[in-house]
């Protein structure tokens, strides 16, 4: 009965979310509560929900302060010099412009937020593309590739969802994938070079004159800029070295950054008002995921579903699950929203792998290698897709046909490296 209840709950969840008749927030909370009541767990609802919320609380705290920190860094112009240097280096050469687009995207996408990445990069680069006669399709495609790989950071959508859904931390899901992510970055640069070479053959090198100097900083502005550079680099070192928990690192870094850059309470209120909406939306979704996974795990539904699936999977096929998840998760991003995939499908796959002696963490790592819908904006189910294609002025179908093979190639490259480095295994 538990297995049947779990499958029905997830099926209804997927239908509700994919049909867009019910918001993800409501589906993540109301459906598991109803399932618990119907399967006789109504008396334990408080405990089940409380356990789920406690387990996802660190992820919610991390995302809250990560979004606020990088939003502040964008507002104060931390990335502006990089934008100017990329454009100055690439001036007139379509190949360099394309590679520069990839470099800039990889840098800006460090905030893990696809929407802000697209707003910054398209706004900065689209006039250059028009000026040189380059195709906006190339701009949208290369940004798509760069943001997709960088969206693997723990404060990005897919990894945060995977950690919340499987109740794991970044050291278990993200850190093993670092070599694969590095390979993905290299692949994005190679893909940008090959795409840019085609544009150079089509257009040649165009002479442009753009030597405008940036506005001169005051002494205080100069101090703040270099302070932000050092603080951000230190934060990245702490995050990658796992020197402290991610949520602690972001809380401290954000508080320090606010004191230096927005010391007045009125300035801080303005910051919260400007970016608070995104923070609340993401955080509410993470806590809703805690309700979903807390109930389905605490009632025993997910283990029961996993046992049912394990009974129909051939003995020799269980060890292939991490590879299957890694390879199929990217194409499945065209069918499932990130919430539907990570909160509805991934927990069952992880429990099934565990039933065969595998690791739930490996399944989580495999999933983030390809299911990067918010970073690979190809799916019509993802809002950020329409931000990218709308700002670039390209057709969604043309965008999908142009970049899909390159995006899928990124997943394949990262999967191979993940296998070689032991992040996932047979």
mmCIF file of C-alpha atoms in Angstrom:
data_model
loop_
_atom_site.group_PDB
_atom_site.id
_atom_site.type_symbol
_atom_site.label_atom_id
_atom_site.label_comp_id
_atom_site.label_asym_id
_atom_site.label_seq_id
_atom_site.Cartn_x
_atom_site.Cartn_y
_atom_site.Cartn_z
ATOM 1 C CA UNK A 1 0.000 0.000 0.000
ATOM 2 C CA UNK A 2 2.847 2.390 0.810
ATOM 3 C CA UNK A 3 4.488 1.810 -2.568
ATOM 4 C CA UNK A 4 1.205 2.355 -4.377
ATOM 5 C CA UNK A 5 0.538 5.501 -2.358
ATOM 6 C CA UNK A 6 3.989 6.821 -3.170
ATOM 7 C CA UNK A 7 3.696 6.149 -6.893
ATOM 8 C CA UNK A 8 0.256 7.746 -7.018
ATOM 9 C CA UNK A 9 1.477 10.794 -5.082
ATOM 10 C CA UNK A 10 4.430 11.315 -7.409
ATOM 11 C CA UNK A 11 2.300 10.698 -10.511
ATOM 12 C CA UNK A 12 -0.276 13.254 -9.377
ATOM 13 C CA UNK A 13 2.554 15.651 -8.473
ATOM 14 C CA UNK A 14 4.091 15.356 -11.952
ATOM 15 C CA UNK A 15 0.745 15.783 -13.701
ATOM 16 C CA UNK A 16 -0.145 18.782 -11.552
ATOM 17 C CA UNK A 17 3.197 20.498 -12.111
ATOM 18 C CA UNK A 18 3.564 19.706 -15.822
ATOM 19 C CA UNK A 19 0.005 20.775 -16.586
ATOM 20 C CA UNK A 20 0.642 24.068 -14.759
ATOM 21 C CA UNK A 21 -2.765 23.775 -13.144
ATOM 22 C CA UNK A 22 -1.200 23.771 -9.681
ATOM 23 C CA UNK A 23 1.824 25.721 -8.496
ATOM 24 C CA UNK A 24 4.909 23.740 -7.517
ATOM 25 C CA UNK A 25 4.717 25.163 -3.996
ATOM 26 C CA UNK A 26 1.186 23.845 -3.461
ATOM 27 C CA UNK A 27 1.949 20.510 -5.123
ATOM 28 C CA UNK A 28 4.993 19.955 -2.891
ATOM 29 C CA UNK A 29 3.016 20.546 0.280
ATOM 30 C CA UNK A 30 -0.659 19.713 -0.212
ATOM 31 C CA UNK A 31 -0.232 16.427 -2.083
ATOM 32 C CA UNK A 32 2.071 14.652 0.428
ATOM 33 C CA UNK A 33 -0.098 15.879 3.323
ATOM 34 C CA UNK A 34 -3.164 14.398 1.608
ATOM 35 C CA UNK A 35 -1.243 11.164 0.939
ATOM 36 C CA UNK A 36 -0.234 10.922 4.603
ATOM 37 C CA UNK A 37 -3.841 11.391 5.718
ATOM 38 C CA UNK A 38 -5.129 8.737 3.301
ATOM 39 C CA UNK A 39 -2.482 6.182 4.315
ATOM 40 C CA UNK A 40 -3.115 6.569 8.044
ATOM 41 C CA UNK A 41 -0.226 8.833 9.044
ATOM 42 C CA UNK A 42 -2.309 11.879 9.924
ATOM 43 C CA UNK A 43 -1.371 11.641 13.574
ATOM 44 C CA UNK A 44 2.340 11.938 12.754
ATOM 45 C CA UNK A 45 2.092 14.831 10.290
ATOM 46 C CA UNK A 46 3.718 17.327 12.640
ATOM 47 C CA UNK A 47 6.713 15.091 13.263
ATOM 48 C CA UNK A 48 7.122 14.128 9.597
ATOM 49 C CA UNK A 49 6.955 17.713 8.366
ATOM 50 C CA UNK A 50 9.207 18.957 11.176
ATOM 51 C CA UNK A 51 11.873 16.358 10.389
ATOM 52 C CA UNK A 52 11.789 17.284 6.721
ATOM 53 C CA UNK A 53 12.067 21.010 7.403
ATOM 54 C CA UNK A 54 15.000 20.557 9.786
ATOM 55 C CA UNK A 55 16.920 18.565 7.184
ATOM 56 C CA UNK A 56 16.539 21.145 4.403
ATOM 57 C CA UNK A 57 17.035 24.201 6.630
ATOM 58 C CA UNK A 58 20.825 24.429 5.988
ATOM 59 C CA UNK A 59 20.220 24.399 2.216
ATOM 60 C CA UNK A 60 17.605 27.141 2.529
ATOM 61 C CA UNK A 61 19.952 29.308 4.617
ATOM 62 C CA UNK A 62 22.799 28.785 2.156
ATOM 63 C CA UNK A 63 20.708 29.745 -0.877
ATOM 64 C CA UNK A 64 19.248 32.798 0.870
ATOM 65 C CA UNK A 65 22.613 34.345 1.652
ATOM 66 C CA UNK A 66 24.290 33.159 -1.576
ATOM 67 C CA UNK A 67 21.693 34.922 -3.712
ATOM 68 C CA UNK A 68 21.920 38.067 -1.591
ATOM 69 C CA UNK A 69 25.733 38.057 -1.671
ATOM 70 C CA UNK A 70 26.164 37.687 -5.425
ATOM 71 C CA UNK A 71 23.270 40.053 -6.136
ATOM 72 C CA UNK A 72 25.090 42.667 -4.058
ATOM 73 C CA UNK A 73 28.344 41.986 -5.932
ATOM 74 C CA UNK A 74 26.577 42.531 -9.264
ATOM 75 C CA UNK A 75 24.985 45.748 -7.995
ATOM 76 C CA UNK A 76 28.311 47.218 -6.868
ATOM 77 C CA UNK A 77 29.977 46.423 -10.201
ATOM 78 C CA UNK A 78 32.394 43.682 -9.192
ATOM 79 C CA UNK A 79 32.124 42.064 -12.630
ATOM 80 C CA UNK A 80 32.168 45.287 -14.709
ATOM 81 C CA UNK A 81 35.948 45.340 -15.327
ATOM 82 C CA UNK A 82 35.819 41.731 -16.550
ATOM 83 C CA UNK A 83 33.052 42.666 -18.986
ATOM 84 C CA UNK A 84 35.070 45.580 -20.359
ATOM 85 C CA UNK A 85 38.260 43.546 -20.706
ATOM 86 C CA UNK A 86 36.558 40.675 -22.488
ATOM 87 C CA UNK A 87 34.981 43.090 -24.948
ATOM 88 C CA UNK A 88 38.244 44.975 -25.470
ATOM 89 C CA UNK A 89 40.168 41.741 -26.031
ATOM 90 C CA UNK A 90 37.565 40.348 -28.426
ATOM 91 C CA UNK A 91 36.942 43.569 -30.376
ATOM 92 C CA UNK A 92 36.112 42.969 -34.029
ATOM 93 C CA UNK A 93 36.803 39.223 -34.166
ATOM 94 C CA UNK A 94 33.665 36.992 -34.109
ATOM 95 C CA UNK A 95 35.710 34.049 -32.825
ATOM 96 C CA UNK A 96 37.058 36.068 -29.896
ATOM 97 C CA UNK A 97 33.619 37.531 -29.245
ATOM 98 C CA UNK A 98 32.162 34.027 -29.007
ATOM 99 C CA UNK A 99 34.899 32.747 -26.695
ATOM 100 C CA UNK A 100 34.629 35.955 -24.690
ATOM 101 C CA UNK A 101 30.898 35.330 -24.353
ATOM 102 C CA UNK A 102 31.656 31.936 -22.837
ATOM 103 C CA UNK A 103 34.260 33.368 -20.441
ATOM 104 C CA UNK A 104 31.971 36.171 -19.328
ATOM 105 C CA UNK A 105 29.062 33.784 -18.808
ATOM 106 C CA UNK A 106 31.197 31.388 -16.764
ATOM 107 C CA UNK A 107 32.178 34.292 -14.531
ATOM 108 C CA UNK A 108 28.783 35.944 -14.116
ATOM 109 C CA UNK A 109 27.016 32.595 -13.650
ATOM 110 C CA UNK A 110 28.957 32.071 -10.448
ATOM 111 C CA UNK A 111 25.869 33.382 -8.638
ATOM 112 C CA UNK A 112 23.999 30.215 -9.679
ATOM 113 C CA UNK A 113 21.013 32.228 -10.887
ATOM 114 C CA UNK A 114 20.186 31.720 -14.555
ATOM 115 C CA UNK A 115 17.878 34.718 -14.820
ATOM 116 C CA UNK A 116 20.455 37.247 -13.565
ATOM 117 C CA UNK A 117 23.153 35.650 -15.734
ATOM 118 C CA UNK A 118 21.054 36.086 -18.853
ATOM 119 C CA UNK A 119 20.090 39.644 -17.965
ATOM 120 C CA UNK A 120 23.729 40.668 -17.483
ATOM 121 C CA UNK A 121 25.364 38.830 -20.375
ATOM 122 C CA UNK A 122 22.720 39.474 -23.042
ATOM 123 C CA UNK A 123 22.485 43.155 -22.110
ATOM 124 C CA UNK A 124 26.283 43.530 -22.323
ATOM 125 C CA UNK A 125 26.889 41.526 -25.479
ATOM 126 C CA UNK A 126 23.846 41.786 -27.763
ATOM 127 C CA UNK A 127 24.790 45.275 -29.048
ATOM 128 C CA UNK A 128 28.234 43.931 -29.969
ATOM 129 C CA UNK A 129 26.685 41.001 -31.841
ATOM 130 C CA UNK A 130 24.413 43.363 -33.778
ATOM 131 C CA UNK A 131 27.316 45.691 -34.500
ATOM 132 C CA UNK A 132 29.388 42.882 -36.025
ATOM 133 C CA UNK A 133 26.470 41.183 -37.791
ATOM 134 C CA UNK A 134 26.792 38.035 -35.672
ATOM 135 C CA UNK A 135 23.776 35.809 -35.136
ATOM 136 C CA UNK A 136 21.954 36.297 -31.824
ATOM 137 C CA UNK A 137 21.425 32.519 -31.981
ATOM 138 C CA UNK A 138 25.133 32.123 -31.260
ATOM 139 C CA UNK A 139 24.888 34.476 -28.283
ATOM 140 C CA UNK A 140 21.936 32.601 -26.760
ATOM 141 C CA UNK A 141 23.550 29.217 -27.397
ATOM 142 C CA UNK A 142 26.941 29.977 -25.880
ATOM 143 C CA UNK A 143 25.378 31.644 -22.835
ATOM 144 C CA UNK A 144 23.214 28.549 -22.479
ATOM 145 C CA UNK A 145 26.279 26.280 -22.387
ATOM 146 C CA UNK A 146 28.274 28.360 -19.914
ATOM 147 C CA UNK A 147 25.398 28.908 -17.519
ATOM 148 C CA UNK A 148 24.518 25.219 -17.656
ATOM 149 C CA UNK A 149 27.865 24.088 -16.326
ATOM 150 C CA UNK A 150 28.143 26.830 -13.710
ATOM 151 C CA UNK A 151 24.655 26.048 -12.464
ATOM 152 C CA UNK A 152 26.190 22.966 -10.810
ATOM 153 C CA UNK A 153 27.479 25.127 -7.948
ATOM 154 C CA UNK A 154 25.855 24.137 -4.624
ATOM 155 C CA UNK A 155 23.846 27.357 -4.458
ATOM 156 C CA UNK A 156 22.524 26.825 -8.004
ATOM 157 C CA UNK A 157 19.110 25.340 -8.688
ATOM 158 C CA UNK A 158 19.859 21.700 -9.623
ATOM 159 C CA UNK A 159 22.419 20.940 -6.917
ATOM 160 C CA UNK A 160 20.406 22.688 -4.228
ATOM 161 C CA UNK A 161 17.334 20.686 -5.246
ATOM 162 C CA UNK A 162 19.301 17.434 -5.316
ATOM 163 C CA UNK A 163 20.730 18.070 -1.842
ATOM 164 C CA UNK A 164 17.306 18.972 -0.480
ATOM 165 C CA UNK A 165 15.521 16.027 -2.112
ATOM 166 C CA UNK A 166 18.112 13.455 -0.987
ATOM 167 C CA UNK A 167 18.882 15.158 2.345
ATOM 168 C CA UNK A 168 22.613 15.281 1.582
ATOM 169 C CA UNK A 169 25.178 18.068 1.729
ATOM 170 C CA UNK A 170 27.504 19.519 -0.891
ATOM 171 C CA UNK A 171 30.478 17.386 0.158
ATOM 172 C CA UNK A 172 28.501 14.296 -0.869
ATOM 173 C CA UNK A 173 26.836 15.564 -4.064
ATOM 174 C CA UNK A 174 28.906 18.440 -5.460
ATOM 175 C CA UNK A 175 32.542 18.033 -4.398
ATOM 176 C CA UNK A 176 32.984 14.636 -6.156
ATOM 177 C CA UNK A 177 31.769 16.294 -9.361
ATOM 178 C CA UNK A 178 34.371 19.084 -9.325
ATOM 179 C CA UNK A 179 36.732 17.402 -11.855
ATOM 180 C CA UNK A 180 33.763 16.714 -14.128
ATOM 181 C CA UNK A 181 32.658 20.323 -13.797
ATOM 182 C CA UNK A 182 36.161 21.499 -14.723
ATOM 183 C CA UNK A 183 36.019 19.274 -17.809
ATOM 184 C CA UNK A 184 32.617 20.760 -18.631
ATOM 185 C CA UNK A 185 34.082 24.273 -18.482
ATOM 186 C CA UNK A 186 36.876 23.258 -20.859
ATOM 187 C CA UNK A 187 34.317 21.701 -23.199
ATOM 188 C CA UNK A 188 32.251 24.908 -23.189
ATOM 189 C CA UNK A 189 35.328 26.916 -24.212
ATOM 190 C CA UNK A 190 36.122 24.404 -26.967
ATOM 191 C CA UNK A 191 32.516 24.495 -28.195
ATOM 192 C CA UNK A 192 32.577 28.308 -28.155
ATOM 193 C CA UNK A 193 35.801 28.263 -30.184
ATOM 194 C CA UNK A 194 34.306 25.947 -32.803
ATOM 195 C CA UNK A 195 31.062 27.917 -33.015
ATOM 196 C CA UNK A 196 33.002 31.193 -33.176
ATOM 197 C CA UNK A 197 35.236 29.882 -35.929
ATOM 198 C CA UNK A 198 32.160 29.300 -38.042
ATOM 199 C CA UNK A 199 31.043 32.883 -37.411
ATOM 200 C CA UNK A 200 34.490 34.200 -38.315
ATOM 201 C CA UNK A 201 34.397 32.291 -41.611
ATOM 202 C CA UNK A 202 30.974 33.738 -42.337
ATOM 203 C CA UNK A 203 31.767 37.366 -41.446
ATOM 204 C CA UNK A 204 35.516 37.829 -41.299
ATOM 205 C CA UNK A 205 37.123 40.213 -38.789
ATOM 206 C CA UNK A 206 35.329 43.544 -38.469
ATOM 207 C CA UNK A 207 37.183 46.700 -37.499
ATOM 208 C CA UNK A 208 35.509 48.574 -34.634
ATOM 209 C CA UNK A 209 36.581 51.531 -32.542
ATOM 210 C CA UNK A 210 35.507 51.296 -28.931
ATOM 211 C CA UNK A 211 38.105 52.701 -26.569
ATOM 212 C CA UNK A 212 35.766 54.377 -24.097
ATOM 213 C CA UNK A 213 37.347 54.525 -20.665
ATOM 214 C CA UNK A 214 35.406 53.439 -17.576
ATOM 215 C CA UNK A 215 34.369 56.151 -15.114
ATOM 216 C CA UNK A 216 37.072 56.984 -12.598
ATOM 217 C CA UNK A 217 36.517 55.615 -9.102
ATOM 218 C CA UNK A 218 36.779 57.630 -5.945
ATOM 219 C CA UNK A 219 39.186 56.457 -3.272
ATOM 220 C CA UNK A 220 36.311 54.890 -1.308
ATOM 221 C CA UNK A 221 34.926 53.151 -4.411
ATOM 222 C CA UNK A 222 38.371 51.819 -5.264
ATOM 223 C CA UNK A 223 38.803 50.447 -1.742
ATOM 224 C CA UNK A 224 35.406 48.769 -1.864
ATOM 225 C CA UNK A 225 36.097 47.218 -5.254
ATOM 226 C CA UNK A 226 39.367 45.590 -4.213
ATOM 227 C CA UNK A 227 37.890 44.562 -0.883
ATOM 228 C CA UNK A 228 35.061 42.799 -2.775
ATOM 229 C CA UNK A 229 37.562 41.056 -5.064
ATOM 230 C CA UNK A 230 39.542 39.704 -2.094
ATOM 231 C CA UNK A 231 36.398 38.763 -0.183
ATOM 232 C CA UNK A 232 34.903 36.895 -3.147
ATOM 233 C CA UNK A 233 38.114 35.032 -3.891
ATOM 234 C CA UNK A 234 38.413 34.070 -0.222
ATOM 235 C CA UNK A 235 34.793 32.899 -0.258
ATOM 236 C CA UNK A 236 35.415 30.719 -3.310
ATOM 237 C CA UNK A 237 38.477 29.163 -1.646
ATOM 238 C CA UNK A 238 36.477 28.432 1.506
ATOM 239 C CA UNK A 239 33.624 26.932 -0.499
ATOM 240 C CA UNK A 240 35.778 24.707 -2.679
ATOM 241 C CA UNK A 241 37.981 23.674 0.230
ATOM 242 C CA UNK A 242 34.937 22.872 2.393
ATOM 243 C CA UNK A 243 36.684 24.738 5.227
ATOM 244 C CA UNK A 244 33.360 25.549 6.887
ATOM 245 C CA UNK A 245 29.766 24.696 6.117
ATOM 246 C CA UNK A 246 28.454 26.547 3.081
ATOM 247 C CA UNK A 247 25.616 28.250 4.919
ATOM 248 C CA UNK A 248 28.048 29.593 7.537
ATOM 249 C CA UNK A 249 30.446 30.873 4.862
ATOM 250 C CA UNK A 250 27.725 32.751 2.992
ATOM 251 C CA UNK A 251 26.196 34.264 6.133
ATOM 252 C CA UNK A 252 29.572 35.642 7.224
ATOM 253 C CA UNK A 253 30.560 36.814 3.726
ATOM 254 C CA UNK A 254 27.242 38.564 3.169
ATOM 255 C CA UNK A 255 27.311 40.345 6.524
ATOM 256 C CA UNK A 256 30.860 41.571 5.892
ATOM 257 C CA UNK A 257 29.992 42.651 2.337
ATOM 258 C CA UNK A 258 26.918 44.566 3.490
ATOM 259 C CA UNK A 259 28.828 46.381 6.228
ATOM 260 C CA UNK A 260 31.424 47.550 3.696
ATOM 261 C CA UNK A 261 29.211 48.246 0.673
ATOM 262 C CA UNK A 262 25.810 49.146 2.141
ATOM 263 C CA UNK A 263 26.519 50.426 5.681
ATOM 264 C CA UNK A 264 23.326 52.498 6.048
ATOM 265 C CA UNK A 265 20.085 50.769 7.007
ATOM 266 C CA UNK A 266 18.248 52.557 4.188
ATOM 267 C CA UNK A 267 20.730 51.100 1.675
ATOM 268 C CA UNK A 268 20.268 47.636 3.126
ATOM 269 C CA UNK A 269 16.496 47.962 2.917
ATOM 270 C CA UNK A 270 16.840 48.907 -0.734
ATOM 271 C CA UNK A 271 18.971 45.801 -1.336
ATOM 272 C CA UNK A 272 16.428 43.522 0.354
ATOM 273 C CA UNK A 273 13.538 45.136 -1.495
ATOM 274 C CA UNK A 274 15.296 44.698 -4.839
ATOM 275 C CA UNK A 275 16.337 41.057 -4.434
ATOM 276 C CA UNK A 276 14.099 39.788 -1.652
ATOM 277 C CA UNK A 277 11.467 38.446 -4.028
ATOM 278 C CA UNK A 278 13.879 35.969 -5.599
ATOM 279 C CA UNK A 279 15.152 34.921 -2.186
ATOM 280 C CA UNK A 280 11.693 34.264 -0.771
ATOM 281 C CA UNK A 281 10.609 32.296 -3.829
ATOM 282 C CA UNK A 282 13.614 29.982 -3.773
ATOM 283 C CA UNK A 283 13.635 29.537 -0.005
ATOM 284 C CA UNK A 284 9.919 28.780 0.134
ATOM 285 C CA UNK A 285 10.431 26.124 -2.531
ATOM 286 C CA UNK A 286 13.218 24.471 -0.545
ATOM 287 C CA UNK A 287 11.098 24.326 2.614
ATOM 288 C CA UNK A 288 8.190 22.960 0.582
ATOM 289 C CA UNK A 289 10.561 20.260 -0.678
ATOM 290 C CA UNK A 290 11.324 19.465 2.963
ATOM 291 C CA UNK A 291 7.621 18.824 3.538
ATOM 292 C CA UNK A 292 7.459 16.583 0.452
ATOM 293 C CA UNK A 293 10.539 14.488 1.196
ATOM 294 C CA UNK A 294 9.907 14.455 4.950
ATOM 295 C CA UNK A 295 6.479 12.891 4.511
ATOM 296 C CA UNK A 296 7.367 10.473 1.718
ATOM 297 C CA UNK A 297 10.496 9.311 3.530
ATOM 298 C CA UNK A 298 9.069 9.268 7.046
ATOM 299 C CA UNK A 299 5.991 7.273 6.039
ATOM 300 C CA UNK A 300 8.197 4.722 4.265
ATOM 301 C CA UNK A 301 6.747 5.445 0.818
ATOM 302 C CA UNK A 302 10.059 6.126 -0.919
ATOM 303 C CA UNK A 303 11.749 2.962 0.452
ATOM 304 C CA UNK A 304 8.658 0.962 -0.518
ATOM 305 C CA UNK A 305 8.730 2.375 -4.060
ATOM 306 C CA UNK A 306 12.423 1.620 -4.327
ATOM 307 C CA UNK A 307 11.858 -1.994 -3.272
ATOM 308 C CA UNK A 308 9.127 -2.316 -5.890
ATOM 309 C CA UNK A 309 11.384 -0.962 -8.613
ATOM 310 C CA UNK A 310 14.278 -3.120 -7.454
ATOM 311 C CA UNK A 311 12.065 -6.159 -7.887
ATOM 312 C CA UNK A 312 11.570 -5.497 -11.601
ATOM 313 C CA UNK A 313 15.122 -4.369 -12.482
ATOM 314 C CA UNK A 314 17.414 -7.225 -13.596
ATOM 315 C CA UNK A 315 20.202 -7.980 -11.135
ATOM 316 C CA UNK A 316 22.922 -6.970 -13.581
ATOM 317 C CA UNK A 317 21.364 -3.615 -14.386
ATOM 318 C CA UNK A 318 21.306 -2.043 -10.915
ATOM 319 C CA UNK A 319 24.931 -0.937 -11.089
ATOM 320 C CA UNK A 320 24.262 0.995 -14.301
ATOM 321 C CA UNK A 321 21.784 3.366 -12.679
ATOM 322 C CA UNK A 322 24.253 6.247 -12.059
ATOM 323 C CA UNK A 323 25.322 6.210 -15.721
ATOM 324 C CA UNK A 324 21.742 5.935 -16.946
ATOM 325 C CA UNK A 325 20.722 8.864 -14.727
ATOM 326 C CA UNK A 326 23.648 11.006 -15.919
ATOM 327 C CA UNK A 327 23.078 10.376 -19.624
ATOM 328 C CA UNK A 328 19.287 10.639 -19.625
ATOM 329 C CA UNK A 329 18.823 13.529 -17.217
ATOM 330 C CA UNK A 330 19.705 16.225 -19.757
ATOM 331 C CA UNK A 331 17.187 15.097 -22.440
ATOM 332 C CA UNK A 332 14.618 14.623 -19.680
ATOM 333 C CA UNK A 333 14.983 18.323 -18.872
ATOM 334 C CA UNK A 334 12.802 18.938 -21.924
ATOM 335 C CA UNK A 335 10.015 16.891 -20.313
ATOM 336 C CA UNK A 336 10.315 17.560 -16.579
ATOM 337 C CA UNK A 337 10.648 20.809 -14.714
ATOM 338 C CA UNK A 338 13.584 20.846 -12.276
ATOM 339 C CA UNK A 339 11.162 20.547 -9.353
ATOM 340 C CA UNK A 340 9.341 17.595 -10.915
ATOM 341 C CA UNK A 341 12.578 15.776 -11.676
ATOM 342 C CA UNK A 342 14.476 16.387 -8.441
ATOM 343 C CA UNK A 343 11.613 16.155 -5.976
ATOM 344 C CA UNK A 344 9.479 13.589 -7.777
ATOM 345 C CA UNK A 345 11.830 11.261 -9.652
ATOM 346 C CA UNK A 346 15.296 11.538 -8.084
ATOM 347 C CA UNK A 347 14.438 10.242 -4.569
ATOM 348 C CA UNK A 348 12.955 7.064 -6.053
ATOM 349 C CA UNK A 349 16.022 6.529 -8.260
ATOM 350 C CA UNK A 350 18.309 7.077 -5.274
ATOM 351 C CA UNK A 351 16.455 4.585 -3.079
ATOM 352 C CA UNK A 352 16.408 2.079 -5.925
ATOM 353 C CA UNK A 353 20.174 2.410 -6.309
ATOM 354 C CA UNK A 354 20.595 1.911 -2.565
ATOM 355 C CA UNK A 355 18.576 -1.302 -2.794
ATOM 356 C CA UNK A 356 21.251 -2.655 -5.158
ATOM 357 C CA UNK A 357 24.061 -1.597 -2.851
ATOM 358 C CA UNK A 358 24.672 1.674 -4.659
ATOM 359 C CA UNK A 359 24.978 5.180 -3.267
ATOM 360 C CA UNK A 360 22.219 7.780 -3.150
ATOM 361 C CA UNK A 361 24.927 10.447 -3.318
ATOM 362 C CA UNK A 362 26.184 9.012 -6.624
ATOM 363 C CA UNK A 363 22.689 9.264 -8.060
ATOM 364 C CA UNK A 364 22.523 12.887 -6.930
ATOM 365 C CA UNK A 365 25.899 13.611 -8.510
ATOM 366 C CA UNK A 366 24.844 11.859 -11.725
ATOM 367 C CA UNK A 367 21.658 13.916 -11.880
ATOM 368 C CA UNK A 368 23.417 17.288 -11.688
ATOM 369 C CA UNK A 369 25.738 16.299 -14.547
ATOM 370 C CA UNK A 370 22.883 16.600 -17.004
ATOM 371 C CA UNK A 371 19.580 17.747 -15.548
ATOM 372 C CA UNK A 372 20.455 21.440 -15.580
ATOM 373 C CA UNK A 373 17.260 22.894 -16.957
ATOM 374 C CA UNK A 374 17.695 26.253 -15.288
ATOM 375 C CA UNK A 375 21.253 26.466 -16.604
ATOM 376 C CA UNK A 376 20.647 24.832 -19.957
ATOM 377 C CA UNK A 377 17.628 26.974 -20.912
ATOM 378 C CA UNK A 378 16.134 24.715 -23.572
ATOM 379 C CA UNK A 379 12.895 23.582 -21.995
ATOM 380 C CA UNK A 380 9.637 25.524 -22.417
ATOM 381 C CA UNK A 381 8.857 24.434 -18.839
ATOM 382 C CA UNK A 382 11.552 26.734 -17.459
ATOM 383 C CA UNK A 383 10.900 30.457 -17.079
ATOM 384 C CA UNK A 384 14.554 31.433 -17.561
ATOM 385 C CA UNK A 385 14.437 29.938 -21.065
ATOM 386 C CA UNK A 386 12.085 32.693 -22.145
ATOM 387 C CA UNK A 387 14.267 35.354 -20.538
ATOM 388 C CA UNK A 388 17.209 34.219 -22.655
ATOM 389 C CA UNK A 389 15.427 33.768 -25.983
ATOM 390 C CA UNK A 390 13.249 36.833 -25.442
ATOM 391 C CA UNK A 391 16.162 39.169 -24.706
ATOM 392 C CA UNK A 392 18.235 37.655 -27.517
ATOM 393 C CA UNK A 393 15.352 37.865 -29.989
ATOM 394 C CA UNK A 394 15.629 34.249 -31.137
ATOM 395 C CA UNK A 395 12.997 31.581 -31.719
ATOM 396 C CA UNK A 396 12.853 28.860 -29.056
ATOM 397 C CA UNK A 397 12.685 26.053 -31.626
ATOM 398 C CA UNK A 398 15.688 27.412 -33.516
ATOM 399 C CA UNK A 399 17.571 27.804 -30.233
ATOM 400 C CA UNK A 400 16.851 24.189 -29.267
ATOM 401 C CA UNK A 401 17.941 22.833 -32.656
ATOM 402 C CA UNK A 402 21.113 24.921 -32.651
ATOM 403 C CA UNK A 403 22.473 24.191 -29.183
ATOM 404 C CA UNK A 404 21.027 20.825 -28.113
ATOM 405 C CA UNK A 405 23.903 18.741 -29.508
ATOM 406 C CA UNK A 406 26.468 20.966 -27.812
ATOM 407 C CA UNK A 407 24.580 20.866 -24.501
ATOM 408 C CA UNK A 408 24.218 17.081 -24.654
ATOM 409 C CA UNK A 409 27.923 16.879 -25.508
ATOM 410 C CA UNK A 410 28.672 18.736 -22.264
ATOM 411 C CA UNK A 411 26.789 16.112 -20.291
ATOM 412 C CA UNK A 412 28.600 13.262 -22.063
ATOM 413 C CA UNK A 413 32.024 14.824 -21.423
ATOM 414 C CA UNK A 414 31.269 15.386 -17.751
ATOM 415 C CA UNK A 415 29.832 11.881 -17.360
ATOM 416 C CA UNK A 416 33.001 10.314 -18.803
ATOM 417 C CA UNK A 417 35.220 12.365 -16.478
ATOM 418 C CA UNK A 418 32.961 11.559 -13.517
ATOM 419 C CA UNK A 419 33.417 7.859 -14.278
ATOM 420 C CA UNK A 420 37.173 8.206 -14.606
ATOM 421 C CA UNK A 421 37.481 10.112 -11.322
ATOM 422 C CA UNK A 422 35.122 7.877 -9.380
ATOM 423 C CA UNK A 423 32.385 10.476 -8.815
ATOM 424 C CA UNK A 424 30.000 7.883 -10.257
ATOM 425 C CA UNK A 425 30.725 4.232 -10.821
ATOM 426 C CA UNK A 426 29.394 1.014 -12.334
#
